Amino acid sequence: MYPLPTTPENILHYLIHLTMRTHTCGELRLTNVGEKVTLCGWVQKVRKFGGMTFIDLRDRYGITQLVFDQSVDADLCDAASKLGREFVIRINGEVRERSDKNPNLPTGNIELDSKSFDILNKSKTPPFTIEDDTDGGDDLRMKYRYLDLRRPMVQQNVIMRHTVAQEVRKYLADNNFLEIETPFLIKSTPEGARDFVVPSRMNPGNFYALPQSPQTFKQLLMVSGYDRYFQIVRCFRDEDLRADRQPEFTQIDCEMTFVTRDMVLATFEKLLRHIFKVVKNKDLGEIAHMSYDDAMRYYGNDKPDTRFDMRLVELNDVAKGKDFAIFNNAEMVLGICAKGAANYTRKQLDALTDWVKRPQIGAKGMVWVKCNEDGTYNATVKKFYDQDDLKKWADKMGAEPGDLMLILSGDTNKVRKQMSELRLKMGEDLGLRKADEFKALWVLDFPLLEWDEESNFWHACHHPFTRPRPGWEKIENWGDIKAEAYDLVLNGNEIAGGSIRIHERDLQEKMFDLLGMSKEEAETKFGFLMSAFEYGAPPHGGIAFGFDRLCAIMGGQESIRDFIAFPKNNSGRDTMIDAPSPIDDEQYEELAIAPALAETSGQ
Amino acid sequence: MYPLPTTPENILHYLIHLTMRTHTCGELRLTNVGEKVTLCGWVQKVRKFGGMTFIDLRDRYGITQLVFDQSVDADLCDAASKLGREFVIRINGEVRERSDKNPNLPTGNIELDSKSFDILNKSKTPPFTIEDDTDGGDDLRMKYRYLDLRRPMVQQNVIMRHTVAQEVRKYLADNNFLEIETPFLIKSTPEGARDFVVPSRMNPGNFYALPQSPQTFKQLLMVSGYDRYFQIVRCFRDEDLRADRQPEFTQIDCEMTFVTRDMVLATFEKLLRHIFKVVKNKDLGEIAHMSYDDAMRYYGNDKPDTRFDMRLVELNDVAKGKDFAIFNNAEMVLGICAKGAANYTRKQLDALTDWVKRPQIGAKGMVWVKCNEDGTYNATVKKFYDQDDLKKWADKMGAEPGDLMLILSGDTNKVRKQMSELRLKMGEDLGLRKADEFKALWVLDFPLLEWDEESNFWHACHHPFTRPRPGWEKIENWGDIKAEAYDLVLNGNEIAGGSIRIHERDLQEKMFDLLGMSKEEAETKFGFLMSAFEYGAPPHGGIAFGFDRLCAIMGGQESIRDFIAFPKNNSGRDTMIDAPSPIDDEQYEELAIAPALAETSGQ
């Protein structure tokens, strides 16, 4: 499971500290045969067979088989056979070669001829089985998370997360990044999401906020000349939770000075490749760059899953101008080619049509064209398009005999989104989204701002500290200016995002102004940052990785929850410790706050 | 300053990413002479000399001298001479050998023959000088912390902290410790200090608490079988702040399974020695063990500074029974021997007497005895004690000619405390507490409980999860039972503390009962932990280091503030960002809280 220490210094140290046990349950081998050893661990399984009792003793490092022989020591064997699941014992015995070897277990060549044991602690029967395929539901597992954490799968996730964290730090420290801690009790300056706030007892009526990210502090560190900064740091957002969001989450937060965008991309491409190489032994390959516009055009999505191709193809020039009013009236006709899917049955295609018509997707209908093996086409729209017309479609989409073309139409933005969903579903159905395959992509050139009809102000697509792309001064419409921002996408998930920052007071002021912040508001919230920009602020930029998600994707899973030791549920509750919970009157009083008056619900 | 990368891989990487600059300001040497380079940095100093302008260009890595020659390029030289302090520039030039070398600077053999430069950002004149010996007061430096962080001394502290953190993790990961993150939004269960609390918008009327330490979670991880855990983690205590306390602070938090006390001590002794060796290149030597009782007896203090000896000597048997009523009536007469201090003048001794009589120390008076070079004694109490009497004192205290004996008397506990203070002051005055000398000590065998007269309940000396020393079952009085607790003391500061924990439900229940917690209260607060103990909880124990303090002491300083990038002041405020601050009505409403009604101050 976990590598044993390899330097003599460490081995010695390791041995010295194992005197409550001489070995772990994962390390005995044939070379240890004949040694008297002491192990500690949990009783995984007790089996009786003839006059023998066998116990699988487990710890984090592995499993060792203990053997008790009725004919040698009947009392001991009896006592052992009464041990319950998850009892904690310390056992003395002699290592011997197994007659019946287990090649699936690293310790499978040996067993322990047991001489004596102590029960270090008993265990009630766990409320669910401690196995990957457990009988415990989500709620039960969360309430007894300390037992859930014993399951091998969860344990592997937690250990992998540890390994990724060490490798990230190693890479960054080796590359002159300094780990610098930034404060958790900061100022409430909502960056988009709501802040969690903390009433200050010493400053009645005042509140700290928990950071949504260390953004302004890491920029100040660049102003201070620290050149390269990183931190693996907890962040907080008081948002309504979705299945895969947590109120507290962890970021790998980084910032660099005197860098261009491409330097940042190259630095963190190497980081990602490093951890994949070391942790997963996979070569991730070079990471492609793609503009936001291209991502939207070819994938209908700013975080495309590029493990498979199946690009969106614009068909306006070949699909319009016939008698098919739906296409003629659509702003955009979009197709994808599902390789080798011409064998989809009518039933499957109807189900697919129903799927895109669900409100979550929202398409009005779907056109499909099968590319038959004989070069002809079978289509829902045969009466509007003849075989030559359909051949033009196929040529545009690179469709060959055996392929299936799927076409949606409508408003460009909407149909792109719908097609993106359909593409992902087809990728899933055709087995093109493999959990153990990894493909990363840089998405670049996002718009800097987008117009918010509601507020009548611009809205920052990334955040208000993002720098416009060079040459922005010559562009008249703010909406046409691109940002020096970048997202790192892995298997269709945004795992990191960042930007080159504004480092001049006047440009930062302009940005706040465009976002509809008054001079006073800007000064109150970010005066310290703008003031810092007046004292020799260098050009700088950075990135932040979502660490929970990175680990989940590396572990081949969609949900981040089992990569967090103690996660919260969808209501933001920790059901194990029963938090959050009420505080008492004295605490209210000390904090100079009161419960809000409950609204009367009577009639 | 900071080691450059040494592997070819890293060097290559380093170069690729420096294309906005070809080198840092700390790396050019004679071997670079003739190279055309580009540097970025801050203008530290501009000097004009004859027809030349010299600029010291600074970044985190060092300082490089730029030269501009009026006779070669008058415009460039003029422009350079107008650059202000802390301007950020990018400079192109050619490396050449200096005629006037500076042996104090790693780059002192070369200078840059400047060809052109850009101003990347201007700077206003900083409100204080960016030097170790700055003219800025505390308040000003905290308001402009981003400038304060540029001062070399603060920068060295921050970089040292980074290095210590990396080495701590390396050592622990190499020794099979897993870094596992525990939650920040937990449950309010005051452990002694007050919790900071966080109102939950999604659960109105309920509050999270910020952890005072991850104590219960790390114990649960041991129950879960993770065997060895660590985390460098932020903790929070809402206490009234003293000069050297922060509302948020960082712990190196560790826990181990299947260990005895001595295994924990050996593991973390090695950790401390490792970081001293790697970071300070100092061999800390073996760390002595001392019982709490001995620490109190010999040093009057449970965290003695053992860089110097000067132990407290009990003199009752030789000081009592004469006509000196003060000693006769005292419970304890205690002396220390200040080596070589017999030359203290009467004035100095009077000042010392005044010092111990200050209310902070609280002694009624002080007796001194000078050991003259001729073997006689000079004492304030000569009329009560003859030379033979005083020789007995000297013999007991190991005092030799030239030494000074100082004696205090009173109630044992009080006089020990007073003497501890006097000992530290004498150590300071005699230069025995050297900032660059390090001496560590384990203090053991603390009492488990002490009786609290006020509440009429026992109080846990360490915390309620601490295990009593083996054999406790046979001791009748709870007050006589020792704890399996340990403190690691460095130069008179507690830098770490920990214990072997209780892992049985019944013993933990008993402990809560002794501490005056009702069954219901114990269940509400710690039911999850006691429940976890019923499912195969293994024996375990751990330790937590105060990371801020460890860094401060390693840096030879008493105050932790300049080892924290963004500290708070004594009112818990960050004056730079102006936090904490009021929140708006909408936030109050969303959080289901209200401001407490202000008490009317009118008549």
XYZ file of C-alpha atoms in Angstrom, chain B residues 224-571:
348
model
C -10.420 4.490 11.298
C -7.046 2.753 11.139
C -4.941 5.425 9.408
C -2.157 4.550 11.846
C -0.152 7.762 11.486
C -1.614 11.179 10.696
C -0.266 14.671 10.389
C -1.409 18.070 9.263
C 0.020 21.571 9.338
C -3.225 23.243 10.143
C -4.777 26.518 11.170
C -6.497 26.604 14.570
C -8.626 29.281 16.189
C -9.112 30.514 19.746
C -11.248 33.465 20.696
C -9.178 34.512 23.665
C -8.249 37.903 24.987
C -5.015 38.475 23.164
C -1.673 38.964 24.781
C 1.304 40.441 23.028
C 2.265 37.142 21.549
C -1.032 35.405 20.899
C -2.981 35.365 17.668
C -6.675 34.468 17.223
C -5.591 32.142 14.402
C -2.402 30.134 14.688
C -0.835 27.124 13.039
C -0.187 23.698 14.503
C 1.845 20.758 13.323
C -0.726 18.220 14.400
C 0.206 14.524 14.648
C -1.272 11.276 15.913
C -0.025 7.668 16.009
C -1.578 4.285 16.680
C -0.198 1.332 18.655
C 2.393 3.458 20.408
C 3.703 3.967 23.892
C 4.631 7.337 25.293
C 8.315 6.731 24.728
C 7.732 5.879 21.079
C 5.992 9.217 20.577
C 8.811 11.059 22.324
C 11.477 9.342 20.226
C 9.601 10.012 16.981
C 9.241 13.727 17.570
C 12.656 14.157 19.123
C 13.955 12.933 15.778
C 11.671 15.347 13.934
C 12.946 18.316 15.901
C 16.574 17.255 15.476
C 15.973 16.732 11.757
C 14.658 20.227 11.148
C 17.373 21.837 13.251
C 19.992 19.921 11.310
C 18.564 20.726 7.890
C 17.329 24.262 8.471
C 19.850 25.628 10.985
C 22.690 23.136 10.471
C 22.727 22.600 14.235
C 22.930 19.320 16.114
C 20.362 19.692 18.861
C 21.726 16.667 20.718
C 19.693 14.189 22.710
C 16.689 15.703 24.411
C 16.619 15.150 28.184
C 13.490 13.919 29.999
C 12.366 15.620 33.197
C 9.323 15.045 35.360
C 6.936 17.902 36.000
C 7.777 17.630 39.716
C 11.490 18.005 39.036
C 10.911 20.901 36.664
C 8.985 22.702 39.398
C 11.549 21.782 42.052
C 14.659 22.710 40.089
C 13.374 25.529 37.909
C 10.088 26.644 39.511
C 8.592 26.333 36.052
C 7.099 23.604 33.884
C 8.904 24.965 30.836
C 12.403 25.629 32.086
C 15.018 27.303 29.947
C 17.814 24.734 30.183
C 20.304 26.664 28.067
C 21.809 27.501 31.458
C 21.869 25.633 34.768
C 21.409 27.910 37.807
C 18.986 25.478 39.437
C 16.779 26.348 42.376
C 18.284 24.939 45.598
C 16.116 24.281 48.660
C 17.833 25.719 51.713
C 15.338 25.013 54.522
C 17.725 22.745 56.452
C 20.555 25.267 56.475
C 18.610 28.529 56.526
C 16.056 27.853 59.213
C 16.554 27.651 62.966
C 18.552 30.835 63.349
C 17.104 34.151 64.503
C 16.007 35.262 61.045
C 12.229 35.179 61.418
C 11.468 35.657 57.762
C 13.161 32.373 56.827
C 11.928 30.614 59.947
C 8.348 31.489 59.104
C 8.639 30.653 55.428
C 7.433 27.367 54.031
C 10.347 27.370 51.622
C 13.726 29.070 51.401
C 15.095 28.876 47.861
C 18.401 29.983 46.431
C 20.138 30.257 43.107
C 23.813 30.663 42.443
C 24.750 33.211 39.756
C 28.217 32.165 38.650
C 30.767 34.983 38.569
C 28.275 37.628 39.629
C 29.900 38.576 42.946
C 31.045 41.763 41.254
C 27.466 43.090 41.201
C 27.504 46.528 42.817
C 25.324 47.477 45.714
C 23.346 49.600 43.274
C 22.783 46.644 40.969
C 21.742 44.463 43.891
C 19.310 47.091 45.142
C 17.841 47.324 41.655
C 17.494 43.542 41.596
C 15.759 43.637 44.976
C 13.368 46.288 43.669
C 12.793 44.135 40.599
C 11.671 41.074 42.616
C 9.483 43.305 44.784
C 7.509 44.601 41.807
C 3.886 43.387 41.871
C 4.505 41.249 38.735
C 6.977 39.155 40.753
C 5.636 39.839 44.223
C 8.540 38.917 46.506
C 8.684 40.645 49.882
C 12.445 41.030 49.692
C 15.640 39.313 48.600
C 18.682 38.047 50.446
C 22.009 38.076 48.650
C 25.367 36.584 49.558
C 28.555 37.446 47.712
C 31.276 34.772 47.673
C 34.436 36.769 47.975
C 37.661 35.745 46.307
C 39.279 35.214 49.761
C 36.679 32.613 50.753
C 34.659 34.920 52.967
C 31.061 35.895 52.410
C 29.340 39.219 52.279
C 25.628 39.083 52.968
C 22.569 41.180 53.777
C 21.821 38.816 56.648
C 25.254 38.786 58.264
C 23.881 39.450 61.724
C 21.815 36.232 61.640
C 24.271 33.941 59.861
C 27.971 33.639 60.507
C 30.599 32.668 57.919
C 30.181 28.957 58.737
C 26.447 29.167 58.188
C 26.950 30.888 54.873
C 29.554 28.317 53.848
C 26.882 25.650 54.315
C 24.652 27.587 51.941
C 27.485 27.898 49.455
C 28.247 24.188 49.685
C 24.625 23.269 49.029
C 24.466 25.594 46.068
C 27.904 24.791 44.688
C 28.851 28.439 45.015
C 32.526 29.282 44.615
C 34.515 32.454 45.160
C 33.294 35.060 42.684
C 29.706 33.757 42.680
C 26.583 35.466 43.901
C 23.850 33.638 45.847
C 20.323 35.041 45.701
C 17.703 33.770 48.137
C 13.955 34.193 48.296
C 11.474 32.678 50.733
C 7.761 32.183 51.227
C 5.023 29.726 50.267
C 6.536 26.957 48.193
C 4.497 27.486 45.045
C 4.799 31.245 45.130
C 8.499 31.362 45.877
C 9.214 28.862 43.128
C 7.463 31.086 40.625
C 9.298 34.136 41.886
C 12.615 32.351 41.812
C 11.920 31.107 38.289
C 11.486 34.706 37.164
C 14.620 35.819 38.973
C 16.586 32.933 37.474
C 15.473 33.916 33.970
C 16.375 37.538 34.603
C 19.834 36.605 35.915
C 20.304 34.320 32.908
C 19.386 37.223 30.658
C 21.619 39.701 32.501
C 24.579 37.325 32.456
C 24.151 36.604 28.730
C 23.304 32.944 29.302
C 20.177 32.977 27.090
C 21.764 33.138 23.674
C 19.441 33.500 20.679
C 21.578 31.183 18.560
C 21.868 28.440 21.173
C 19.134 25.822 21.420
C 18.276 23.426 24.206
C 15.228 21.218 24.233
C 13.659 19.226 27.057
C 10.788 16.801 27.468
C 8.680 17.509 30.553
C 6.705 14.429 31.635
C 4.435 13.070 34.334
C 2.148 16.040 34.668
C -0.752 15.615 37.078
C -3.831 14.302 35.256
C -6.287 16.516 37.118
C -6.254 19.467 39.427
C -9.015 20.426 41.795
C -10.885 23.563 40.888
C -12.067 25.252 44.086
C -14.426 27.497 42.196
C -16.448 24.872 40.308
C -15.899 22.105 42.871
C -14.910 19.804 40.060
C -11.676 18.421 38.715
C -10.032 20.270 35.866
C -8.017 18.441 33.185
C -4.414 19.670 33.247
C -3.869 18.715 29.598
C -7.283 17.958 28.095
C -10.132 15.521 28.785
C -8.828 12.966 26.273
C -5.529 12.416 28.068
C -4.826 8.970 29.428
C -3.723 8.393 33.020
C -0.275 6.808 33.490
C -0.340 2.973 33.720
C -1.128 1.819 37.235
C -3.586 4.636 37.851
C -6.289 2.163 38.841
C -4.445 1.480 42.116
C -4.233 5.132 43.144
C -7.007 6.270 45.435
C -6.949 10.026 45.061
C -7.557 11.309 41.528
C -5.299 14.257 42.337
C -2.314 11.920 42.736
C -2.683 10.313 39.329
C -0.174 11.328 36.693
C -1.036 11.834 33.043
C 0.481 10.180 29.972
C 1.140 13.726 28.796
C 4.319 15.400 27.600
C 5.492 18.866 26.708
C 8.423 19.642 24.484
C 10.220 22.715 25.761
C 12.735 24.687 23.714
C 14.718 27.511 25.295
C 12.063 27.980 27.953
C 9.102 27.925 25.570
C 6.560 25.164 25.229
C 6.770 24.342 21.538
C 4.753 21.133 21.576
C 2.444 19.202 23.825
C 0.616 15.939 23.613
C -0.487 12.783 25.303
C -1.457 9.176 24.960
C -5.243 9.236 24.701
C -8.095 7.412 26.294
C -9.502 4.872 23.819
C -12.197 3.211 25.931
C -15.725 4.515 26.248
C -16.040 3.802 29.975
C -12.818 5.581 30.940
C -13.716 8.559 28.751
C -17.153 8.723 30.391
C -15.532 8.617 33.832
C -13.255 11.476 32.841
C -16.128 13.679 31.662
C -17.923 12.848 34.897
C -14.940 13.919 37.015
C -14.785 17.164 35.055
C -18.362 17.932 36.062
C -19.987 17.170 32.726
C -23.407 15.565 32.912
C -24.051 12.375 30.940
C -26.313 14.371 28.613
C -23.790 17.127 28.047
C -21.025 14.595 27.388
C -23.254 12.795 24.917
C -24.224 15.995 23.086
C -20.681 17.245 22.836
C -18.635 14.106 22.428
C -21.126 11.315 21.800
C -19.636 10.650 18.361
C -16.196 10.099 19.882
C -17.410 7.815 22.662
C -19.479 5.916 20.140
C -16.398 5.541 17.930
C -14.533 4.046 20.912
C -17.035 1.179 20.876
C -16.056 0.030 17.394
C -12.500 -1.177 17.803
C -10.646 1.973 18.817
C -6.917 1.209 19.026
C -4.495 2.627 21.616
C -3.182 5.911 20.250
C -1.478 9.139 21.139
C -0.075 12.228 19.558
C 1.343 15.670 19.769
C 0.857 19.170 18.390
C 3.596 21.719 17.772
C 2.943 25.441 17.857
C 4.320 26.140 14.415
C 4.446 29.938 14.686
C 6.404 29.758 17.924
C 8.718 27.016 16.705
C 9.649 29.210 13.749
C 10.120 32.286 15.949
C 12.445 30.458 18.324
C 14.385 28.908 15.449
C 14.719 32.449 14.113
C 16.080 33.524 17.500
C 13.173 35.822 18.250
C 10.579 35.959 21.008
C 7.672 37.414 19.037
C 5.761 35.235 16.612
C 4.339 38.174 14.726
C 7.099 38.577 12.187
C 6.940 34.876 11.360
C 3.327 35.201 10.198
C 2.833 36.851 6.815
C -0.363 38.684 7.773
C -0.732 38.784 11.581
C -3.418 40.515 13.601
C -2.840 43.140 16.250
C -3.656 42.847 19.956
C -7.303 43.686 19.318
